[in-house]
Amino acid sequence: TSNPAEFNDVLSEIALGFTTTKVGEGGVAILAEHKGRKGVLRTHPVSREEPTALRSKVEVPKEGKTTLELSVASHQNGDWKLVVKANGKVIHSGDVGKDIVNNGWQDLSIDLTPFAGQSVDLEVQNSATGWAYEHGFWGRLEIVNSTDAPK
């Protein structure tokens, strides 16, 4: 699909609060299963130079620890670069591929606590590496605050 409104309807199933305007090959899709997980979001970079960017305006609470919780995987024949930006500044960058994950999935917790009390423009990117099987698979994309936990 090439309709951003449709992308965002699909995104809301896995990445609540995140939107996108451009996606590469295959658009945004929810797969029934990928590497043992059910209900997985799939994206693809727009081009070799332009990533698919999932964006969210996040109000980081003043209290507690706030993190971006990610569970990501690659295509069995490829890899891709995960880039996370807060207010335009890169706060995480790393490769996602079959050689660096457990059971096909890589779980990450990215600390957003340094932005406590601020409104942050968060951008999570599926960027190309070698332009072969660059699909990004997302099992989790969620903002978590420790004060939200049950007591």
CSV table of N, CA, C and O in Angstrom, one decimal, residues 38-148:
chain,number,residue,atom,x,y,z
A,38,LYS,N,4.2,-13.9,16.8
A,38,LYS,CA,3.0,-13.6,16.1
A,38,LYS,C,2.7,-12.1,16.0
A,38,LYS,O,3.1,-11.4,16.9
A,39,GLY,N,2.0,-11.7,15.0
A,39,GLY,CA,1.7,-10.3,14.9
A,39,GLY,C,2.8,-9.3,14.8
A,39,GLY,O,3.0,-8.5,15.7
A,40,VAL,N,3.7,-9.5,13.8
A,40,VAL,CA,4.9,-8.7,13.6
A,40,VAL,C,4.7,-7.6,12.6
A,40,VAL,O,4.2,-7.9,11.5
A,41,LEU,N,5.2,-6.4,12.9
A,41,LEU,CA,5.2,-5.3,11.9
A,41,LEU,C,6.4,-5.5,11.0
A,41,LEU,O,7.5,-5.8,11.4
A,42,ARG,N,6.2,-5.2,9.6
A,42,ARG,CA,7.3,-5.3,8.7
A,42,ARG,C,7.4,-3.9,8.0
A,42,ARG,O,6.4,-3.4,7.5
A,43,THR,N,8.6,-3.4,7.8
A,43,THR,CA,8.9,-2.2,7.1
A,43,THR,C,10.0,-2.5,6.1
A,43,THR,O,10.7,-3.5,6.2
A,44,HIS,N,10.3,-1.5,5.3
A,44,HIS,CA,11.4,-1.6,4.3
A,44,HIS,C,11.9,-0.1,4.1
A,44,HIS,O,11.1,0.7,3.9
A,45,PRO,N,13.2,0.1,4.0
A,45,PRO,CA,13.7,1.5,3.6
A,45,PRO,C,13.0,1.9,2.3
A,45,PRO,O,12.8,1.1,1.4
A,46,VAL,N,12.9,3.3,2.2
A,46,VAL,CA,12.3,3.9,1.0
A,46,VAL,C,13.3,3.7,-0.2
A,46,VAL,O,12.9,3.4,-1.3
A,47,SER,N,14.6,3.9,0.1
A,47,SER,CA,15.7,3.7,-0.9
A,47,SER,C,17.0,3.4,-0.2
A,47,SER,O,17.0,3.4,1.1
A,48,ARG,N,18.0,3.3,-0.9
A,48,ARG,CA,19.4,3.1,-0.3
A,48,ARG,C,19.7,4.2,0.6
A,48,ARG,O,20.4,4.0,1.6
A,49,GLU,N,19.3,5.4,0.3
A,49,GLU,CA,19.7,6.6,1.1
A,49,GLU,C,18.6,7.0,2.1
A,49,GLU,O,18.9,7.6,3.1
A,50,GLU,N,17.4,6.7,1.8
A,50,GLU,CA,16.3,7.2,2.7
A,50,GLU,C,15.6,6.0,3.5
A,50,GLU,O,15.1,5.1,2.9
A,51,PRO,N,15.7,6.2,4.8
A,51,PRO,CA,15.1,5.1,5.6
A,51,PRO,C,13.6,5.2,5.7
A,51,PRO,O,13.1,6.3,5.4
A,52,THR,N,12.9,4.2,6.2
A,52,THR,CA,11.6,4.4,6.7
A,52,THR,C,11.7,4.9,8.1
A,52,THR,O,12.5,4.4,8.9
A,53,ALA,N,11.0,6.0,8.4
A,53,ALA,CA,11.1,6.6,9.7
A,53,ALA,C,9.7,6.5,10.4
A,53,ALA,O,8.7,7.0,9.8
A,54,LEU,N,9.7,5.9,11.5
A,54,LEU,CA,8.5,5.8,12.4
A,54,LEU,C,8.7,6.9,13.4
A,54,LEU,O,9.7,7.0,14.1
A,55,ARG,N,7.7,7.8,13.5
A,55,ARG,CA,7.8,9.0,14.4
A,55,ARG,C,6.7,9.0,15.4
A,55,ARG,O,5.6,8.6,15.2
A,56,SER,N,7.1,9.6,16.6
A,56,SER,CA,6.1,9.8,17.6
A,56,SER,C,6.6,11.0,18.5
A,56,SER,O,7.7,11.3,18.7
A,57,LYS,N,5.6,11.9,18.9
A,57,LYS,CA,5.8,12.9,19.8
A,57,LYS,C,5.6,12.4,21.2
A,57,LYS,O,4.5,11.9,21.5
A,58,VAL,N,6.6,12.3,22.0
A,58,VAL,CA,6.6,11.6,23.3
A,58,VAL,C,6.7,12.7,24.4
A,58,VAL,O,7.7,13.4,24.4
A,59,GLU,N,5.8,12.6,25.4
A,59,GLU,CA,5.9,13.4,26.6
A,59,GLU,C,6.6,12.6,27.6
A,59,GLU,O,6.0,11.6,28.1
A,60,VAL,N,7.9,12.8,27.9
A,60,VAL,CA,8.6,12.0,28.8
A,60,VAL,C,8.3,12.5,30.3
A,60,VAL,O,8.5,13.6,30.6
A,61,PRO,N,7.7,11.6,31.1
A,61,PRO,CA,7.4,12.0,32.4
A,61,PRO,C,8.6,12.4,33.2
A,61,PRO,O,9.7,11.9,33.0
A,62,LYS,N,8.3,13.3,34.2
A,62,LYS,CA,9.4,13.8,35.1
A,62,LYS,C,9.8,12.7,36.1
A,62,LYS,O,10.9,12.7,36.5
A,63,GLU,N,8.9,11.9,36.5
A,63,GLU,CA,9.1,10.8,37.4
A,63,GLU,C,9.5,9.5,36.8
A,63,GLU,O,9.0,9.2,35.7
A,64,GLY,N,10.2,8.7,37.5
A,64,GLY,CA,10.5,7.3,37.0
A,64,GLY,C,11.5,7.3,35.9
A,64,GLY,O,12.0,8.3,35.4
A,65,LYS,N,11.8,6.1,35.5
A,65,LYS,CA,12.7,5.8,34.3
A,65,LYS,C,11.8,5.6,33.1
A,65,LYS,O,10.9,4.7,33.1
A,66,THR,N,12.1,6.2,32.0
A,66,THR,CA,11.4,6.1,30.7
A,66,THR,C,12.3,5.5,29.7
A,66,THR,O,13.4,5.9,29.5
A,67,THR,N,11.8,4.4,29.0
A,67,THR,CA,12.6,3.7,28.0
A,67,THR,C,11.8,3.5,26.8
A,67,THR,O,10.6,3.4,26.8
A,68,LEU,N,12.5,3.4,25.7
A,68,LEU,CA,11.9,2.9,24.4
A,68,LEU,C,12.3,1.4,24.3
A,68,LEU,O,13.5,1.1,24.3
A,69,GLU,N,11.3,0.6,24.4
A,69,GLU,CA,11.5,-0.9,24.3
A,69,GLU,C,11.3,-1.4,22.9
A,69,GLU,O,10.2,-1.2,22.3
A,70,LEU,N,12.3,-2.0,22.4
A,70,LEU,CA,12.3,-2.5,21.0
A,70,LEU,C,12.6,-4.0,20.9
A,70,LEU,O,13.4,-4.5,21.7
A,71,SER,N,11.9,-4.7,20.1
A,71,SER,CA,12.2,-6.1,19.7
A,71,SER,C,12.2,-6.1,18.2
A,71,SER,O,11.2,-5.9,17.6
A,72,VAL,N,13.4,-6.3,17.6
A,72,VAL,CA,13.6,-6.2,16.2
A,72,VAL,C,14.3,-7.5,15.6
A,72,VAL,O,15.0,-8.2,16.3
A,73,ALA,N,14.0,-7.7,14.3
A,73,ALA,CA,14.6,-8.8,13.6
A,73,ALA,C,14.9,-8.4,12.2
A,73,ALA,O,14.3,-7.4,11.7
A,74,SER,N,15.6,-9.3,11.5
A,74,SER,CA,15.9,-9.0,10.1
A,74,SER,C,15.4,-10.2,9.2
A,74,SER,O,14.9,-11.2,9.8
A,75,HIS,N,15.4,-10.0,7.9
A,75,HIS,CA,15.1,-11.1,7.0
A,75,HIS,C,16.2,-12.1,7.2
A,75,HIS,O,17.4,-11.8,7.4
A,76,GLN,N,15.9,-13.4,7.0
A,76,GLN,CA,17.0,-14.4,7.1
A,76,GLN,C,18.2,-14.3,6.2
A,76,GLN,O,19.3,-14.7,6.5
A,77,ASN,N,18.0,-13.5,5.1
A,77,ASN,CA,19.1,-13.3,4.2
A,77,ASN,C,19.7,-11.9,4.2
A,77,ASN,O,20.5,-11.6,3.3
A,78,GLY,N,19.3,-11.1,5.2
A,78,GLY,CA,19.8,-9.7,5.1
A,78,GLY,C,20.0,-9.1,6.5
A,78,GLY,O,19.9,-9.8,7.5
A,79,ASP,N,20.3,-7.9,6.5
A,79,ASP,CA,20.4,-7.1,7.7
A,79,ASP,C,20.0,-5.6,7.4
A,79,ASP,O,19.7,-5.3,6.3
A,80,TRP,N,19.9,-4.8,8.4
A,80,TRP,CA,19.5,-3.4,8.3
A,80,TRP,C,20.1,-2.6,9.5
A,80,TRP,O,20.5,-3.2,10.4
A,81,LYS,N,20.0,-1.3,9.4
A,81,LYS,CA,20.5,-0.5,10.5
A,81,LYS,C,19.4,0.2,11.2
A,81,LYS,O,18.5,0.8,10.6
A,82,LEU,N,19.3,0.0,12.5
A,82,LEU,CA,18.4,0.6,13.4
A,82,LEU,C,19.0,1.9,13.9
A,82,LEU,O,20.0,1.9,14.5
A,83,VAL,N,18.3,3.0,13.6
A,83,VAL,CA,18.7,4.3,14.1
A,83,VAL,C,17.6,4.9,14.9
A,83,VAL,O,16.4,4.9,14.4
A,84,VAL,N,17.9,5.4,16.1
A,84,VAL,CA,16.9,6.1,17.0
A,84,VAL,C,17.4,7.5,17.2
A,84,VAL,O,18.5,7.7,17.6
A,85,LYS,N,16.5,8.4,16.9
A,85,LYS,CA,16.8,9.9,17.1
A,85,LYS,C,15.8,10.5,18.1
A,85,LYS,O,14.6,10.1,18.1
A,86,ALA,N,16.3,11.3,19.0
A,86,ALA,CA,15.4,12.1,19.9
A,86,ALA,C,15.7,13.6,19.6
A,86,ALA,O,16.9,14.0,19.6
A,87,ASN,N,14.7,14.3,19.2
A,87,ASN,CA,14.9,15.7,18.8
A,87,ASN,C,16.0,15.9,17.7
A,87,ASN,O,16.8,16.8,17.8
A,88,GLY,N,16.1,15.0,16.8
A,88,GLY,CA,17.0,15.1,15.7
A,88,GLY,C,18.4,14.5,16.0
A,88,GLY,O,19.3,14.4,15.1
A,89,LYS,N,18.7,14.2,17.3
A,89,LYS,CA,20.0,13.7,17.7
A,89,LYS,C,20.0,12.2,17.8
A,89,LYS,O,19.1,11.6,18.4
A,90,VAL,N,21.0,11.5,17.2
A,90,VAL,CA,21.1,10.1,17.3
A,90,VAL,C,21.4,9.6,18.7
A,90,VAL,O,22.4,10.0,19.3
A,91,ILE,N,20.5,8.8,19.3
A,91,ILE,CA,20.7,8.2,20.6
A,91,ILE,C,21.0,6.7,20.6
A,91,ILE,O,21.4,6.2,21.6
A,92,HIS,N,20.8,6.1,19.4
A,92,HIS,CA,21.2,4.7,19.2
A,92,HIS,C,21.3,4.5,17.7
A,92,HIS,O,20.6,5.0,16.9
A,93,SER,N,22.4,3.7,17.4
A,93,SER,CA,22.6,3.2,16.0
A,93,SER,C,23.2,1.9,16.0
A,93,SER,O,24.2,1.7,16.7
A,94,GLY,N,22.6,0.9,15.4
A,94,GLY,CA,23.3,-0.4,15.4
A,94,GLY,C,22.6,-1.3,14.3
A,94,GLY,O,21.5,-1.1,13.8
A,95,ASP,N,23.4,-2.3,13.9
A,95,ASP,CA,23.0,-3.3,12.9
A,95,ASP,C,22.0,-4.3,13.5
A,95,ASP,O,22.2,-4.7,14.6
A,96,VAL,N,21.1,-4.7,12.7
A,96,VAL,CA,20.2,-5.8,13.1
A,96,VAL,C,20.3,-6.9,12.0
A,96,VAL,O,20.1,-6.6,10.8
A,97,GLY,N,20.8,-8.1,12.4
A,97,GLY,CA,21.0,-9.1,11.4
A,97,GLY,C,21.0,-10.5,12.1
A,97,GLY,O,21.0,-10.6,13.3
A,98,LYS,N,21.0,-11.5,11.3
A,98,LYS,CA,20.9,-12.9,11.9
A,98,LYS,C,22.1,-13.2,12.8
A,98,LYS,O,22.0,-14.1,13.6
A,99,ASP,N,23.3,-12.6,12.6
A,99,ASP,CA,24.4,-13.0,13.4
A,99,ASP,C,24.5,-12.3,14.8
A,99,ASP,O,25.3,-12.7,15.6
A,100,ILE,N,23.6,-11.4,15.0
A,100,ILE,CA,23.7,-10.6,16.3
A,100,ILE,C,22.4,-10.7,17.1
A,100,ILE,O,22.2,-9.8,17.9
A,101,VAL,N,21.6,-11.7,16.9
A,101,VAL,CA,20.4,-11.8,17.6
A,101,VAL,C,20.2,-13.1,18.3
A,101,VAL,O,20.8,-14.1,17.9
A,102,ASN,N,19.3,-13.2,19.3
A,102,ASN,CA,19.0,-14.5,20.0
A,102,ASN,C,17.7,-15.0,19.4
A,102,ASN,O,16.7,-14.3,19.4
A,103,ASN,N,17.7,-16.2,18.9
A,103,ASN,CA,16.5,-16.8,18.3
A,103,ASN,C,15.9,-15.9,17.2
A,103,ASN,O,14.7,-15.9,17.1
A,104,GLY,N,16.7,-15.1,16.6
A,104,GLY,CA,16.2,-14.3,15.5
A,104,GLY,C,15.8,-12.9,15.9
A,104,GLY,O,15.5,-12.1,15.0
A,105,TRP,N,15.7,-12.6,17.2
A,105,TRP,CA,15.2,-11.3,17.7
A,105,TRP,C,16.3,-10.6,18.5
A,105,TRP,O,17.0,-11.3,19.3
A,106,GLN,N,16.3,-9.3,18.4
A,106,GLN,CA,17.2,-8.5,19.2
A,106,GLN,C,16.3,-7.6,20.1
A,106,GLN,O,15.5,-6.8,19.5
A,107,ASP,N,16.5,-7.7,21.4
A,107,ASP,CA,15.7,-6.8,22.3
A,107,ASP,C,16.6,-5.7,22.8
A,107,ASP,O,17.7,-5.9,23.2
A,108,LEU,N,16.0,-4.5,22.7
A,108,LEU,CA,16.8,-3.3,23.1
A,108,LEU,C,15.9,-2.4,24.1
A,108,LEU,O,14.7,-2.4,23.9
A,109,SER,N,16.6,-1.8,25.0
A,109,SER,CA,15.9,-0.8,25.9
A,109,SER,C,16.8,0.4,25.8
A,109,SER,O,17.9,0.5,26.2
A,110,ILE,N,16.2,1.5,25.2
A,110,ILE,CA,16.9,2.8,25.0
A,110,ILE,C,16.4,3.8,26.0
A,110,ILE,O,15.2,4.1,26.1
A,111,ASP,N,17.3,4.3,26.9
A,111,ASP,CA,16.9,5.2,27.9
A,111,ASP,C,16.5,6.6,27.4
A,111,ASP,O,17.2,7.2,26.7
A,112,LEU,N,15.3,7.0,27.8
A,112,LEU,CA,14.8,8.3,27.4
A,112,LEU,C,14.7,9.2,28.7
A,112,LEU,O,14.3,10.4,28.6
A,113,THR,N,15.2,8.7,29.8
A,113,THR,CA,15.1,9.4,31.1
A,113,THR,C,15.9,10.8,31.0
A,113,THR,O,15.4,11.8,31.6
A,114,PRO,N,17.0,10.9,30.2
A,114,PRO,CA,17.6,12.2,30.1
A,114,PRO,C,16.7,13.3,29.6
A,114,PRO,O,17.0,14.5,29.7
A,115,PHE,N,15.6,12.9,29.0
A,115,PHE,CA,14.6,13.9,28.4
A,115,PHE,C,13.4,14.1,29.4
A,115,PHE,O,12.4,14.6,29.0
A,116,ALA,N,13.5,13.7,30.6
A,116,ALA,CA,12.4,13.8,31.6
A,116,ALA,C,11.9,15.2,31.6
A,116,ALA,O,12.6,16.2,31.7
A,117,GLY,N,10.5,15.3,31.6
A,117,GLY,CA,9.8,16.5,31.7
A,117,GLY,C,9.8,17.3,30.4
A,117,GLY,O,9.3,18.4,30.3
A,118,GLN,N,10.3,16.6,29.3
A,118,GLN,CA,10.3,17.3,28.0
A,118,GLN,C,9.4,16.6,27.0
A,118,GLN,O,9.0,15.4,27.1
A,119,SER,N,9.0,17.3,26.0
A,119,SER,CA,8.3,16.8,24.8
A,119,SER,C,9.4,16.5,23.8
A,119,SER,O,10.2,17.3,23.4
A,120,VAL,N,9.4,15.2,23.4
A,120,VAL,CA,10.5,14.7,22.5
A,120,VAL,C,9.9,14.2,21.2
A,120,VAL,O,9.0,13.5,21.1
A,121,ASP,N,10.6,14.7,20.1
A,121,ASP,CA,10.3,14.1,18.7
A,121,ASP,C,11.1,12.9,18.6
A,121,ASP,O,12.4,13.0,18.4
A,122,LEU,N,10.5,11.7,18.7
A,122,LEU,CA,11.2,10.5,18.6
A,122,LEU,C,11.1,9.9,17.2
A,122,LEU,O,10.0,10.0,16.6
A,123,GLU,N,12.2,9.5,16.6
A,123,GLU,CA,12.2,8.9,15.3
A,123,GLU,C,13.0,7.6,15.3
A,123,GLU,O,14.1,7.5,15.8
A,124,VAL,N,12.4,6.5,14.8
A,124,VAL,CA,13.0,5.2,14.8
A,124,VAL,C,13.1,4.8,13.3
A,124,VAL,O,12.1,4.8,12.6
A,125,GLN,N,14.3,4.5,12.9
A,125,GLN,CA,14.5,4.3,11.4
A,125,GLN,C,14.9,2.9,11.1
A,125,GLN,O,15.7,2.2,11.8
A,126,ASN,N,14.4,2.4,9.9
A,126,ASN,CA,14.8,1.1,9.3
A,126,ASN,C,15.6,1.6,8.1
A,126,ASN,O,15.1,2.0,7.1
A,127,SER,N,16.9,1.6,8.3
A,127,SER,CA,17.9,2.1,7.2
A,127,SER,C,18.6,1.0,6.5
A,127,SER,O,18.8,-0.1,7.1
A,128,ALA,N,18.9,1.3,5.3
A,128,ALA,CA,19.6,0.3,4.4
A,128,ALA,C,21.0,0.1,4.8
A,128,ALA,O,21.7,1.0,5.3
A,129,THR,N,21.5,-1.1,4.6
A,129,THR,CA,23.0,-1.4,4.8
A,129,THR,C,23.5,-1.7,3.4
A,129,THR,O,24.1,-0.9,2.7
A,130,GLY,N,23.3,-3.0,2.9
A,130,GLY,CA,23.9,-3.4,1.6
A,130,GLY,C,22.8,-3.5,0.5
A,130,GLY,O,23.1,-3.9,-0.6
A,131,TRP,N,21.6,-3.1,0.8
A,131,TRP,CA,20.5,-3.1,-0.1
A,131,TRP,C,20.1,-4.5,-0.6
A,131,TRP,O,19.9,-4.7,-1.8
A,132,ALA,N,20.1,-5.4,0.3
A,132,ALA,CA,19.6,-6.8,0.0
A,132,ALA,C,18.8,-7.3,1.2
A,132,ALA,O,19.4,-7.4,2.3
A,133,TYR,N,17.6,-7.6,1.0
A,133,TYR,CA,16.7,-8.1,2.1
A,133,TYR,C,16.7,-7.1,3.3
A,133,TYR,O,17.1,-7.6,4.4
A,134,GLU,N,16.4,-5.9,3.1
A,134,GLU,CA,16.5,-4.8,4.1
A,134,GLU,C,15.3,-4.7,5.0
A,134,GLU,O,15.2,-3.7,5.7
A,135,HIS,N,14.3,-5.6,4.9
A,135,HIS,CA,13.1,-5.5,5.7
A,135,HIS,C,13.4,-5.5,7.2
A,135,HIS,O,14.3,-6.2,7.7
A,136,GLY,N,12.8,-4.6,7.9
A,136,GLY,CA,12.8,-4.5,9.3
A,136,GLY,C,11.6,-5.2,9.9
A,136,GLY,O,10.5,-5.0,9.4
A,137,PHE,N,11.8,-6.0,10.9
A,137,PHE,CA,10.7,-6.7,11.5
A,137,PHE,C,10.6,-6.2,13.0
A,137,PHE,O,11.6,-6.2,13.7
A,138,TRP,N,9.4,-5.8,13.4
A,138,TRP,CA,9.2,-5.2,14.7
A,138,TRP,C,8.2,-6.0,15.5
A,138,TRP,O,7.1,-6.1,15.2
A,139,GLY,N,8.7,-6.6,16.6
A,139,GLY,CA,7.8,-7.4,17.5
A,139,GLY,C,7.4,-6.5,18.6
A,139,GLY,O,6.3,-6.7,19.2
A,140,ARG,N,8.1,-5.4,18.9
A,140,ARG,CA,7.7,-4.5,20.0
A,140,ARG,C,8.3,-3.1,19.6
A,140,ARG,O,9.5,-3.0,19.2
A,141,LEU,N,7.6,-2.1,19.9
A,141,LEU,CA,8.0,-0.7,19.7
A,141,LEU,C,7.1,0.1,20.7
A,141,LEU,O,5.9,0.4,20.4
A,142,GLU,N,7.6,0.3,21.9
A,142,GLU,CA,6.8,0.8,23.0
A,142,GLU,C,7.5,1.7,23.9
A,142,GLU,O,8.7,1.4,24.3
A,143,ILE,N,6.9,2.8,24.4
A,143,ILE,CA,7.5,3.7,25.4
A,143,ILE,C,7.0,3.1,26.8
A,143,ILE,O,5.8,2.9,27.0
A,144,VAL,N,7.9,2.9,27.7
A,144,VAL,CA,7.6,2.4,29.0
A,144,VAL,C,8.2,3.3,30.1
A,144,VAL,O,9.3,3.7,30.0
A,145,ASN,N,7.3,3.6,31.1
A,145,ASN,CA,7.8,4.4,32.2
A,145,ASN,C,7.7,3.5,33.5
A,145,ASN,O,6.6,2.9,33.7
A,146,SER,N,8.7,3.5,34.3
A,146,SER,CA,8.7,2.7,35.5
A,146,SER,C,7.6,3.0,36.5
A,146,SER,O,7.2,2.1,37.3
A,147,THR,N,7.1,4.2,36.5
A,147,THR,CA,6.0,4.6,37.4
A,147,THR,C,4.7,4.0,36.9
A,147,THR,O,3.7,4.0,37.7
A,148,ASP,N,4.6,3.5,35.7
A,148,ASP,CA,3.4,2.9,35.1
A,148,ASP,C,3.3,1.4,35.6
A,148,ASP,O,2.2,0.9,35.5
